[in-house]
Amino acid sequence: MAQWLNATVSETIYWTSNLFSIKAKTGRLPFIAGQFVRLAVEGPEGRIQRAYSLVNPPDSEHQEFLISTVADGLLSPLLQQLTPGDTLGISQPATGFFILDEVPDGDNLWLIATGTGIGPYLSMLATAEPYRRFAHIILVHSVSRAADLAYKDLIEGFVAQHPGQLHYQPVVTREPHPGALQDRIPNLIASHQLQQQCGQLLNPKSQVMLCGNPQMITDTKALLDSMGLKKNLRRTPGNITVEQYW
Ligand code: NAP
């Protein structure tokens, strides 16, 4: 049974006019990196709630969420208006199976995200587990505009702490950007551009996590399947572990 905690918003970060982060404080909440909670606020017609992944590492004193404002959404426009000192409902316990415990070992780990799907990976990459288990980790973040590359500095900090082990590959689909590839993820994989740019193989010895846009997940899964990578199930371990965001 979910319990609701009243958290106090401590900070808001506006990456763009429709992409923002909220930090809130309730004290330390137990969870596994990659899991989500529900956020709730009181709207004009009652309480509105929706699931969001925790961006912060599990040992943090605050909880952090990366949110895109859905123009006709019920909750995200209200969340965007929150300011420090406001109250935010956070459900407990955190849940979800998009966690490294569910991912078998492999030669390398591809963490592939679109948009706000980068969130759970930031929590995982702040823990020791991916670096302990995988010789090479490749974080791929696809966004439409370069301004949407949230948490770039944090990610570059992780890369500096794990040189040669963690590779960060931004993808900016709608404009050229230095260091970024400029095509949708399935096209980049099919053309081997992504693998070449990252200097890593993507084959049945790889593990792949996919998070974000549901169509990106469907298309990428089908392509990977044709390359011999199978969905990871508890009874039949495979290569692909997914989290759809809407
Ligand atoms: P998005 O449209 O998912 O785009 C992010 C990146 O994913 C872009 O690089 C985009 O490429 C790429 N992409 C989109 N479809 C793809 C596909 N089929 N295969 C491969 N790559 C694909 O961006 P977003 O800002 O996260 O979400 C946009 C809209 O989704 C929101 O405005 C809202 O209507 C809806 N939505 C989002 C959420 C959320 O949590 N993020 C929740 C509910 C609804 P292109 O630039 O080529 O499109």
CSV table of C-alpha atoms and ligand atoms in Angstrom, one decimal:
chain,number,residue,atom,x,y,z
A,1,MET,CA,0.0,0.0,0.0
A,2,ALA,CA,1.5,3.3,-1.1
A,3,GLN,CA,2.1,5.9,1.6
A,4,TRP,CA,2.3,9.6,0.8
A,5,LEU,CA,5.1,11.9,2.2
A,6,ASN,CA,4.9,15.6,2.1
A,7,ALA,CA,8.2,16.9,0.6
A,8,THR,CA,9.3,20.5,0.4
A,9,VAL,CA,10.6,21.7,-2.9
A,10,SER,CA,14.2,23.0,-2.3
A,11,GLU,CA,15.3,23.9,-5.9
A,12,THR,CA,14.0,24.1,-9.4
A,13,ILE,CA,16.2,24.1,-12.5
A,14,TYR,CA,14.7,25.3,-15.8
A,15,TRP,CA,16.8,23.7,-18.7
A,16,THR,CA,14.4,25.1,-21.4
A,17,SER,CA,10.9,26.5,-21.4
A,18,ASN,CA,9.4,23.0,-21.2
A,19,LEU,CA,12.1,20.9,-19.5
A,20,PHE,CA,12.9,21.3,-15.8
A,21,SER,CA,14.1,19.5,-12.7
A,22,ILE,CA,12.7,19.6,-9.2
A,23,LYS,CA,14.6,18.8,-6.1
A,24,ALA,CA,12.6,18.1,-3.0
A,25,LYS,CA,13.5,17.0,0.5
A,26,THR,CA,11.8,14.5,2.8
A,27,GLY,CA,15.0,12.9,4.2
A,28,ARG,CA,16.6,9.7,2.9
A,29,LEU,CA,14.2,7.4,1.0
A,30,PRO,CA,15.2,3.8,0.3
A,31,PHE,CA,15.1,2.8,-3.4
A,32,ILE,CA,17.1,1.1,-6.0
A,33,ALA,CA,18.6,3.2,-8.8
A,34,GLY,CA,16.2,3.2,-11.8
A,35,GLN,CA,13.0,3.0,-9.7
A,36,PHE,CA,10.2,5.5,-9.7
A,37,VAL,CA,7.7,7.1,-7.3
A,38,ARG,CA,4.5,9.0,-7.9
A,39,LEU,CA,4.4,12.8,-7.5
A,40,ALA,CA,1.2,14.5,-6.6
A,41,VAL,CA,-0.1,18.1,-6.2
A,42,GLU,CA,-3.5,19.5,-5.5
A,43,GLY,CA,-5.1,20.7,-8.8
A,44,PRO,CA,-8.3,22.7,-9.2
A,45,GLU,CA,-10.3,19.5,-9.3
A,46,GLY,CA,-8.4,17.5,-6.7
A,47,ARG,CA,-5.2,15.6,-6.3
A,48,ILE,CA,-3.3,14.8,-9.5
A,49,GLN,CA,-0.5,12.2,-9.5
A,50,ARG,CA,1.9,10.6,-12.0
A,51,ALA,CA,5.0,8.3,-12.0
A,52,TYR,CA,8.4,9.9,-12.2
A,53,SER,CA,11.9,8.2,-12.1
A,54,LEU,CA,14.3,9.3,-9.3
A,55,VAL,CA,17.3,11.0,-10.8
A,56,ASN,CA,19.3,11.2,-7.5
A,57,PRO,CA,21.4,8.3,-6.2
A,58,PRO,CA,19.8,6.1,-3.5
A,59,ASP,CA,22.0,7.5,-0.7
A,60,SER,CA,20.9,11.1,-1.3
A,61,GLU,CA,19.1,13.4,1.3
A,62,HIS,CA,17.0,14.9,-1.5
A,63,GLN,CA,14.9,13.6,-4.3
A,64,GLU,CA,15.3,14.9,-7.8
A,65,PHE,CA,13.1,14.6,-10.9
A,66,LEU,CA,13.5,15.5,-14.5
A,67,ILE,CA,10.2,16.6,-16.1
A,68,SER,CA,9.0,17.7,-19.5
A,69,THR,CA,6.0,19.9,-19.7
A,70,VAL,CA,3.3,18.1,-21.7
A,71,ALA,CA,1.2,21.0,-23.1
A,72,ASP,CA,-2.2,19.4,-22.5
A,73,GLY,CA,-1.0,17.4,-19.4
A,74,LEU,CA,-2.7,17.6,-16.1
A,75,LEU,CA,0.2,17.4,-13.7
A,76,SER,CA,3.4,18.6,-15.5
A,77,PRO,CA,2.2,22.3,-16.0
A,78,LEU,CA,1.4,22.4,-12.2
A,79,LEU,CA,4.8,20.9,-11.3
A,80,GLN,CA,6.5,23.6,-13.5
A,81,GLN,CA,4.9,26.3,-11.4
A,82,LEU,CA,6.3,25.0,-8.1
A,83,THR,CA,8.9,27.1,-6.4
A,84,PRO,CA,11.2,26.5,-3.4
A,85,GLY,CA,9.1,26.1,-0.2
A,86,ASP,CA,6.1,24.6,-2.0
A,87,THR,CA,4.8,21.1,-0.9
A,88,LEU,CA,4.9,18.1,-3.2
A,89,GLY,CA,3.4,14.7,-2.5
A,90,ILE,CA,5.9,11.8,-3.0
A,91,SER,CA,4.6,8.2,-2.8
A,92,GLN,CA,6.5,5.4,-0.9
A,93,PRO,CA,7.9,2.9,-1.5
A,94,ALA,CA,9.6,3.4,-4.8
A,95,THR,CA,8.9,0.6,-7.3
A,96,GLY,CA,9.9,-0.7,-10.8
A,97,PHE,CA,12.1,-3.3,-12.4
A,98,PHE,CA,14.2,-1.0,-14.6
A,99,ILE,CA,17.1,-1.6,-12.4
A,100,LEU,CA,20.6,-3.2,-12.9
A,101,ASP,CA,19.7,-6.1,-10.7
A,102,GLU,CA,17.4,-7.2,-13.6
A,103,VAL,CA,20.1,-6.9,-16.2
A,104,PRO,CA,22.4,-10.0,-16.9
A,105,ASP,CA,26.1,-9.6,-17.3
A,106,GLY,CA,27.6,-8.7,-20.7
A,107,ASP,CA,30.6,-7.4,-22.5
A,108,ASN,CA,29.2,-3.9,-22.5
A,109,LEU,CA,26.2,-2.0,-21.3
A,110,TRP,CA,24.3,0.4,-23.6
A,111,LEU,CA,22.1,2.9,-21.7
A,112,ILE,CA,19.9,4.5,-24.4
A,113,ALA,CA,17.5,7.3,-23.6
A,114,THR,CA,15.3,9.8,-25.4
A,115,GLY,CA,14.4,13.1,-23.6
A,116,THR,CA,13.6,12.7,-19.9
A,117,GLY,CA,14.4,9.0,-20.1
A,118,ILE,CA,18.0,9.9,-19.2
A,119,GLY,CA,16.8,10.2,-15.5
A,120,PRO,CA,17.1,6.6,-14.2
A,121,TYR,CA,20.5,6.3,-15.8
A,122,LEU,CA,21.8,9.3,-13.9
A,123,SER,CA,20.8,7.6,-10.7
A,124,MET,CA,22.5,4.3,-11.7
A,125,LEU,CA,25.7,6.0,-12.9
A,126,ALA,CA,26.1,7.7,-9.5
A,127,THR,CA,26.3,4.2,-7.9
A,128,ALA,CA,29.3,1.8,-8.0
A,129,GLU,CA,27.3,-1.1,-9.6
A,130,PRO,CA,27.6,-0.4,-13.4
A,131,TYR,CA,31.4,0.2,-13.1
A,132,ARG,CA,31.8,-2.9,-11.0
A,133,ARG,CA,29.9,-5.1,-13.5
A,134,PHE,CA,30.6,-3.8,-17.0
A,135,ALA,CA,34.0,-3.1,-18.7
A,136,HIS,CA,32.3,-0.5,-20.9
A,137,ILE,CA,29.2,1.5,-20.4
A,138,ILE,CA,27.8,3.7,-23.2
A,139,LEU,CA,25.3,6.4,-22.3
A,140,VAL,CA,23.3,7.6,-25.4
A,141,HIS,CA,21.0,10.6,-25.0
A,142,SER,CA,18.8,11.6,-27.9
A,143,VAL,CA,17.1,15.0,-27.8
A,144,SER,CA,15.6,17.2,-30.5
A,145,ARG,CA,17.6,20.4,-29.6
A,146,ALA,CA,21.0,20.8,-28.0
A,147,ALA,CA,19.4,22.8,-25.1
A,148,ASP,CA,17.5,19.6,-24.1
A,149,LEU,CA,20.8,17.9,-23.2
A,150,ALA,CA,20.1,18.2,-19.5
A,151,TYR,CA,22.7,17.2,-16.9
A,152,LYS,CA,25.6,17.4,-19.4
A,153,ASP,CA,28.0,18.7,-16.8
A,154,LEU,CA,27.0,15.9,-14.3
A,155,ILE,CA,27.5,13.3,-17.0
A,156,GLU,CA,30.8,14.7,-18.0
A,157,GLY,CA,31.8,14.5,-14.3
A,158,PHE,CA,30.9,10.8,-14.3
A,159,VAL,CA,33.0,10.3,-17.5
A,160,ALA,CA,36.0,12.1,-15.9
A,161,GLN,CA,35.7,9.7,-12.9
A,162,HIS,CA,35.6,6.6,-15.1
A,163,PRO,CA,37.9,7.4,-18.1
A,164,GLY,CA,37.9,4.7,-20.8
A,165,GLN,CA,35.0,2.9,-19.1
A,166,LEU,CA,32.1,5.3,-19.4
A,167,HIS,CA,31.4,6.9,-22.8
A,168,TYR,CA,28.7,9.6,-23.3
A,169,GLN,CA,27.2,10.0,-26.7
A,170,PRO,CA,24.7,12.9,-27.2
A,171,VAL,CA,22.4,12.7,-30.2
A,172,VAL,CA,20.7,16.0,-31.3
A,173,THR,CA,18.2,15.2,-34.0
A,174,ARG,CA,17.0,18.6,-35.2
A,175,GLU,CA,20.2,20.7,-35.4
A,176,PRO,CA,23.9,20.2,-35.7
A,177,HIS,CA,25.8,20.2,-32.4
A,178,PRO,CA,29.5,19.6,-31.8
A,179,GLY,CA,30.2,16.0,-30.7
A,180,ALA,CA,26.6,14.9,-31.2
A,181,LEU,CA,25.3,12.6,-33.8
A,182,GLN,CA,22.3,13.8,-35.8
A,183,ASP,CA,19.8,11.0,-36.6
A,184,ARG,CA,17.3,8.9,-34.7
A,185,ILE,CA,18.7,6.0,-32.7
A,186,PRO,CA,17.5,3.1,-34.8
A,187,ASN,CA,19.0,4.7,-37.9
A,188,LEU,CA,22.3,5.3,-36.1
A,189,ILE,CA,22.4,1.7,-35.0
A,190,ALA,CA,21.4,0.2,-38.4
A,191,SER,CA,24.1,2.3,-40.1
A,192,HIS,CA,26.7,1.3,-37.4
A,193,GLN,CA,27.4,5.0,-37.0
A,194,LEU,CA,26.6,4.8,-33.2
A,195,GLN,CA,28.8,1.8,-32.6
A,196,GLN,CA,31.7,3.3,-34.7
A,197,GLN,CA,31.4,6.7,-32.9
A,198,CYS,CA,31.5,5.0,-29.5
A,199,GLY,CA,34.1,2.4,-30.4
A,200,GLN,CA,31.9,-0.4,-29.1
A,201,LEU,CA,30.2,-3.4,-30.5
A,202,LEU,CA,26.4,-3.9,-30.2
A,203,ASN,CA,25.9,-7.6,-30.5
A,204,PRO,CA,24.3,-10.6,-28.5
A,205,LYS,CA,27.1,-10.2,-25.9
A,206,SER,CA,25.8,-6.7,-25.1
A,207,GLN,CA,23.3,-5.6,-22.6
A,208,VAL,CA,20.9,-2.7,-23.7
A,209,MET,CA,18.6,-0.6,-21.6
A,210,LEU,CA,16.1,1.5,-23.4
A,211,CYS,CA,14.1,4.3,-21.7
A,212,GLY,CA,11.8,7.1,-23.0
A,213,ASN,CA,9.7,7.5,-26.1
A,214,PRO,CA,7.6,4.4,-26.6
A,215,GLN,CA,8.0,4.4,-30.4
A,216,MET,CA,11.8,4.7,-30.1
A,217,ILE,CA,11.6,1.6,-27.8
A,218,THR,CA,9.4,-0.4,-30.2
A,219,ASP,CA,11.6,0.5,-33.2
A,220,THR,CA,14.9,-0.1,-31.5
A,221,LYS,CA,13.8,-3.4,-30.0
A,222,ALA,CA,12.7,-4.7,-33.4
A,223,LEU,CA,16.0,-3.6,-34.9
A,224,LEU,CA,18.1,-5.2,-32.1
A,225,ASP,CA,16.0,-8.4,-32.4
A,226,SER,CA,17.0,-8.6,-36.0
A,227,MET,CA,20.6,-8.4,-34.8
A,228,GLY,CA,20.1,-11.3,-32.5
A,229,LEU,CA,19.5,-9.4,-29.2
A,230,LYS,CA,16.4,-10.6,-27.3
A,231,LYS,CA,14.1,-9.1,-24.7
A,232,ASN,CA,15.3,-9.8,-21.2
A,233,LEU,CA,12.8,-11.8,-19.2
A,234,ARG,CA,13.2,-13.3,-15.8
A,235,ARG,CA,12.6,-16.9,-17.0
A,236,THR,CA,14.6,-16.4,-20.2
A,237,PRO,CA,17.4,-13.9,-19.7
A,238,GLY,CA,18.2,-11.8,-22.8
A,239,ASN,CA,19.8,-8.5,-23.8
A,240,ILE,CA,17.1,-5.8,-23.8
A,241,THR,CA,15.5,-4.2,-20.7
A,242,VAL,CA,13.0,-1.4,-21.3
A,243,GLU,CA,11.1,1.4,-19.5
A,244,GLN,CA,8.4,3.2,-21.5
A,245,TYR,CA,7.7,6.8,-20.4
A,246,TRP,CA,4.2,7.2,-21.7
B,1,NAP,P1,10.6,13.2,-27.8
B,1,NAP,O1,9.6,13.5,-28.8
B,1,NAP,O2,10.5,11.8,-27.2
B,1,NAP,O3,12.0,13.4,-28.5
B,1,NAP,C1,13.2,13.1,-27.8
B,1,NAP,C2,14.2,12.5,-28.8
B,1,NAP,O4,13.6,11.2,-29.2
B,1,NAP,C3,14.4,13.3,-30.1
B,1,NAP,O5,15.7,13.1,-30.4
B,1,NAP,C4,13.5,12.6,-31.0
B,1,NAP,O6,13.9,12.7,-32.4
B,1,NAP,C5,13.6,11.2,-30.6
B,1,NAP,N1,12.6,10.3,-31.1
B,1,NAP,C6,11.2,10.6,-31.1
B,1,NAP,N2,10.6,9.5,-31.7
B,1,NAP,C7,11.5,8.6,-32.0
B,1,NAP,C8,11.4,7.3,-32.6
B,1,NAP,N3,10.3,6.7,-33.0
B,1,NAP,N4,12.6,6.6,-32.7
B,1,NAP,C9,13.8,7.2,-32.4
B,1,NAP,N5,13.9,8.4,-31.8
B,1,NAP,C10,12.8,9.1,-31.6
B,1,NAP,O7,10.7,14.3,-26.7
B,1,NAP,P2,10.1,14.5,-25.2
B,1,NAP,O8,10.4,16.0,-25.0
B,1,NAP,O9,10.7,13.5,-24.2
B,1,NAP,O10,8.6,14.2,-25.4
B,1,NAP,C11,7.9,14.9,-26.4
B,1,NAP,C12,6.4,14.8,-26.2
B,1,NAP,O11,6.0,13.5,-25.7
B,1,NAP,C13,5.9,15.7,-25.1
B,1,NAP,O12,5.8,17.0,-25.5
B,1,NAP,C14,4.6,15.0,-24.8
B,1,NAP,O13,3.6,15.3,-25.8
B,1,NAP,C15,4.9,13.5,-24.9
B,1,NAP,N6,5.1,13.0,-23.6
B,1,NAP,C16,6.3,13.0,-22.9
B,1,NAP,C17,6.4,12.5,-21.6
B,1,NAP,C18,7.7,12.5,-20.9
B,1,NAP,O14,7.8,12.0,-19.8
B,1,NAP,N7,8.8,12.9,-21.5
B,1,NAP,C19,5.3,12.1,-21.0
B,1,NAP,C20,4.0,12.1,-21.6
B,1,NAP,C21,4.0,12.6,-22.9
B,1,NAP,P3,13.1,13.8,-33.3
B,1,NAP,O15,13.6,15.2,-33.0
B,1,NAP,O16,13.5,13.4,-34.7
B,1,NAP,O17,11.6,13.7,-33.1
